[in-house]
PDB file of C-alpha atoms in Angstrom:
ATOM      1  CA  MET A   1     135.548 243.430 -70.710  1.00 88.00           C
ATOM      2  CA  THR A   2     135.340 244.825 -67.175  1.00 78.00           C
ATOM      3  CA  VAL A   3     137.537 246.717 -64.758  1.00 73.00           C
ATOM      4  CA  GLU A   4     139.149 244.270 -62.341  1.00 78.00           C
ATOM      5  CA  LYS A   5     140.086 246.593 -59.462  1.00 82.00           C
ATOM      6  CA  ILE A   6     141.130 250.117 -58.587  1.00 82.00           C
ATOM      7  CA  SER A   7     144.897 250.172 -58.267  1.00 86.00           C
ATOM      8  CA  ALA A   8     145.517 253.760 -57.181  1.00 90.00           C
ATOM      9  CA  VAL A   9     144.161 257.271 -56.774  1.00 90.00           C
ATOM     10  CA  THR A  10     146.457 260.311 -57.159  1.00 92.00           C
ATOM     11  CA  PHE A  11     146.172 263.633 -55.325  1.00 92.00           C
ATOM     12  CA  ARG A  12     148.264 266.620 -56.370  1.00 92.00           C
ATOM     13  CA  VAL A  13     149.785 268.220 -53.252  1.00 93.00           C
ATOM     14  CA  ALA A  14     151.512 271.552 -52.633  1.00 92.00           C
ATOM     15  CA  ASN A  15     153.746 270.319 -49.794  1.00 94.00           C
ATOM     16  CA  MET A  16     154.915 266.701 -49.963  1.00 96.00           C
ATOM     17  CA  ARG A  17     156.407 266.784 -46.460  1.00 97.00           C
ATOM     18  CA  SER A  18     153.163 267.827 -44.735  1.00 96.00           C
ATOM     19  CA  SER A  19     151.077 265.481 -46.894  1.00 96.00           C
ATOM     20  CA  VAL A  20     153.275 262.427 -46.264  1.00 97.00           C
ATOM     21  CA  ARG A  21     153.356 263.203 -42.555  1.00 97.00           C
ATOM     22  CA  PHE A  22     149.556 263.537 -42.477  1.00 97.00           C
ATOM     23  CA  TYR A  23     148.801 260.287 -44.301  1.00 97.00           C
ATOM     24  CA  ARG A  24     151.631 258.292 -42.683  1.00 97.00           C
ATOM     25  CA  ASP A  25     151.811 259.677 -39.152  1.00 97.00           C
ATOM     26  CA  VAL A  26     148.222 260.798 -38.513  1.00 97.00           C
ATOM     27  CA  LEU A  27     146.204 258.308 -40.587  1.00 96.00           C
ATOM     28  CA  GLY A  28     148.661 255.436 -40.085  1.00 95.00           C
ATOM     29  CA  MET A  29     149.140 254.581 -43.755  1.00 96.00           C
ATOM     30  CA  GLU A  30     152.205 252.654 -44.916  1.00 95.00           C
ATOM     31  CA  LEU A  31     154.675 254.502 -47.146  1.00 96.00           C
ATOM     32  CA  VAL A  32     155.560 252.198 -50.061  1.00 95.00           C
ATOM     33  CA  TYR A  33     157.410 254.646 -52.332  1.00 96.00           C
ATOM     34  CA  GLY A  34     158.904 258.127 -52.113  1.00 96.00           C
ATOM     35  CA  GLY A  35     158.781 260.096 -48.902  1.00 95.00           C
ATOM     36  CA  GLU A  36     158.858 263.586 -47.454  1.00 96.00           C
ATOM     37  CA  GLY A  37     161.535 264.860 -49.872  1.00 96.00           C
ATOM     38  CA  ALA A  38     160.232 263.114 -52.998  1.00 96.00           C
ATOM     39  CA  CYS A  39     158.168 264.611 -55.816  1.00 96.00           C
ATOM     40  CA  PHE A  40     155.963 261.475 -55.953  1.00 96.00           C
ATOM     41  CA  SER A  41     154.972 259.188 -53.086  1.00 97.00           C
ATOM     42  CA  SER A  42     152.702 256.172 -52.684  1.00 96.00           C
ATOM     43  CA  LEU A  43     150.944 255.035 -49.530  1.00 95.00           C
ATOM     44  CA  ARG A  44     148.423 252.336 -48.690  1.00 94.00           C
ATOM     45  CA  ALA A  45     146.388 251.191 -45.722  1.00 93.00           C
ATOM     46  CA  LYS A  46     148.483 248.893 -43.534  1.00 89.00           C
ATOM     47  CA  GLY A  47     148.003 245.276 -44.469  1.00 86.00           C
ATOM     48  CA  ALA A  48     146.303 246.099 -47.776  1.00 86.00           C
ATOM     49  CA  GLU A  49     147.675 245.559 -51.265  1.00 83.00           C
ATOM     50  CA  TYR A  50     145.324 247.977 -53.083  1.00 80.00           C
ATOM     51  CA  PRO A  51     144.260 250.670 -53.607  1.00 83.00           C
ATOM     52  CA  ILE A  52     147.281 252.890 -53.261  1.00 91.00           C
ATOM     53  CA  LEU A  53     147.106 256.632 -52.635  1.00 92.00           C
ATOM     54  CA  ASN A  54     149.653 258.499 -54.747  1.00 93.00           C
ATOM     55  CA  LEU A  55     150.796 262.014 -53.852  1.00 94.00           C
ATOM     56  CA  GLU A  56     152.256 264.072 -56.686  1.00 92.00           C
ATOM     57  CA  GLN A  57     154.135 267.298 -55.939  1.00 91.00           C
ATOM     58  CA  GLY A  58     152.617 270.266 -57.738  1.00 86.00           C
ATOM     59  CA  ARG A  59     149.984 272.939 -57.454  1.00 80.00           C
ATOM     60  CA  SER A  60     147.014 271.596 -55.525  1.00 72.00           C
ATOM     61  CA  VAL A  61     143.810 271.404 -57.537  1.00 70.00           C
ATOM     62  CA  THR A  62     141.204 273.802 -56.184  1.00 65.00           C
ATOM     63  CA  GLY A  63     137.479 273.471 -56.748  1.00 65.00           C
ATOM     64  CA  TRP A  64     137.609 269.697 -57.263  1.00 67.00           C
ATOM     65  CA  GLU A  65     134.325 268.194 -56.108  1.00 68.00           C
ATOM     66  CA  GLY A  66     135.634 264.729 -55.310  1.00 74.00           C
ATOM     67  CA  GLY A  67     137.010 263.044 -52.258  1.00 84.00           C
ATOM     68  CA  MET A  68     138.279 259.818 -50.808  1.00 90.00           C
ATOM     69  CA  ILE A  69     136.507 257.547 -48.334  1.00 93.00           C
ATOM     70  CA  PHE A  70     138.443 255.592 -45.712  1.00 94.00           C
ATOM     71  CA  TYR A  71     136.763 252.859 -43.692  1.00 94.00           C
ATOM     72  CA  VAL A  72     137.736 252.829 -40.013  1.00 95.00           C
ATOM     73  CA  ALA A  73     136.872 250.362 -37.233  1.00 94.00           C
ATOM     74  CA  ASP A  74     135.074 252.951 -35.070  1.00 97.00           C
ATOM     75  CA  VAL A  75     133.988 256.268 -36.602  1.00 97.00           C
ATOM     76  CA  ASP A  76     133.429 258.046 -33.293  1.00 98.00           C
ATOM     77  CA  ALA A  77     136.730 256.877 -31.800  1.00 97.00           C
ATOM     78  CA  PHE A  78     138.585 257.957 -34.957  1.00 97.00           C
ATOM     79  CA  TRP A  79     136.854 261.357 -34.782  1.00 98.00           C
ATOM     80  CA  GLU A  80     138.048 261.729 -31.164  1.00 98.00           C
ATOM     81  CA  TYR A  81     141.564 260.669 -32.188  1.00 97.00           C
ATOM     82  CA  LEU A  82     141.731 263.356 -34.912  1.00 97.00           C
ATOM     83  CA  ARG A  83     140.377 266.000 -32.521  1.00 97.00           C
ATOM     84  CA  GLY A  84     143.096 264.998 -30.062  1.00 97.00           C
ATOM     85  CA  LYS A  85     145.672 265.585 -32.817  1.00 96.00           C
ATOM     86  CA  GLY A  86     144.422 269.176 -33.222  1.00 96.00           C
ATOM     87  CA  PHE A  87     142.141 268.708 -36.235  1.00 96.00           C
ATOM     88  CA  ASN A  88     138.557 269.940 -36.403  1.00 96.00           C
ATOM     89  CA  PRO A  89     136.562 267.373 -38.416  1.00 97.00           C
ATOM     90  CA  GLU A  90     132.816 267.645 -38.938  1.00 96.00           C
ATOM     91  CA  SER A  91     130.752 265.793 -36.348  1.00 98.00           C
ATOM     92  CA  PRO A  92     129.971 262.143 -37.132  1.00 98.00           C
ATOM     93  CA  ARG A  93     126.488 261.363 -38.398  1.00 97.00           C
ATOM     94  CA  ASP A  94     124.435 258.479 -39.744  1.00 97.00           C
ATOM     95  CA  ALA A  95     123.648 258.486 -43.451  1.00 96.00           C
ATOM     96  CA  PHE A  96     120.469 257.185 -45.060  1.00 96.00           C
ATOM     97  CA  TRP A  97     122.600 254.849 -47.219  1.00 95.00           C
ATOM     98  CA  GLY A  98     123.703 252.894 -44.136  1.00 96.00           C
ATOM     99  CA  GLU A  99     127.026 254.365 -43.041  1.00 96.00           C
ATOM    100  CA  ARG A 100     128.199 256.403 -40.083  1.00 97.00           C
ATOM    101  CA  TYR A 101     130.717 258.973 -41.318  1.00 96.00           C
ATOM    102  CA  PHE A 102     132.339 262.381 -41.045  1.00 97.00           C
ATOM    103  CA  HIS A 103     134.343 264.615 -43.377  1.00 96.00           C
ATOM    104  CA  MET A 104     137.649 266.405 -42.931  1.00 96.00           C
ATOM    105  CA  PRO A 105     140.046 268.067 -45.403  1.00 93.00           C
ATOM    106  CA  ASP A 106     143.635 266.898 -45.809  1.00 94.00           C
ATOM    107  CA  PRO A 107     146.483 269.474 -45.765  1.00 92.00           C
ATOM    108  CA  ASP A 108     145.703 270.440 -49.390  1.00 90.00           C
ATOM    109  CA  GLY A 109     141.945 270.669 -48.919  1.00 89.00           C
ATOM    110  CA  HIS A 110     141.030 267.313 -50.492  1.00 90.00           C
ATOM    111  CA  GLU A 111     137.849 266.097 -48.843  1.00 91.00           C
ATOM    112  CA  LEU A 112     138.330 262.903 -46.855  1.00 94.00           C
ATOM    113  CA  SER A 113     135.497 260.865 -45.394  1.00 95.00           C
ATOM    114  CA  PHE A 114     135.922 258.387 -42.578  1.00 96.00           C
ATOM    115  CA  ALA A 115     133.133 255.831 -42.487  1.00 96.00           C
ATOM    116  CA  ARG A 116     131.826 252.467 -41.342  1.00 96.00           C
ATOM    117  CA  PRO A 117     128.696 250.558 -42.399  1.00 94.00           C
ATOM    118  CA  ILE A 118     125.982 250.671 -39.748  1.00 93.00           C
TER     119      ILE A 118
END
């Protein structure tokens, strides 16, 4: 027996409106369920079936040492795009494991990485 695929990841969020707006409007994800006024929402990368990112209204988990990695077409261009939107992500860098990446927190402090294989 083996796992076939990852279907979804769920983040607990303090403010559904700001979280949905961030993932939908800033990161360009497609809203597939819920929305700004819902207590549970699901989003996915445009054109993808899986995995889905679920947002569950509640108290945000602090001290969690995990994160989510998003692949983007051009790490440096995406970094510039986020800076232009008023965010302050870490500077992009090359990793020894063969990716160019940078980190940035979402509205609830969940660590997000934006990466591309070198």
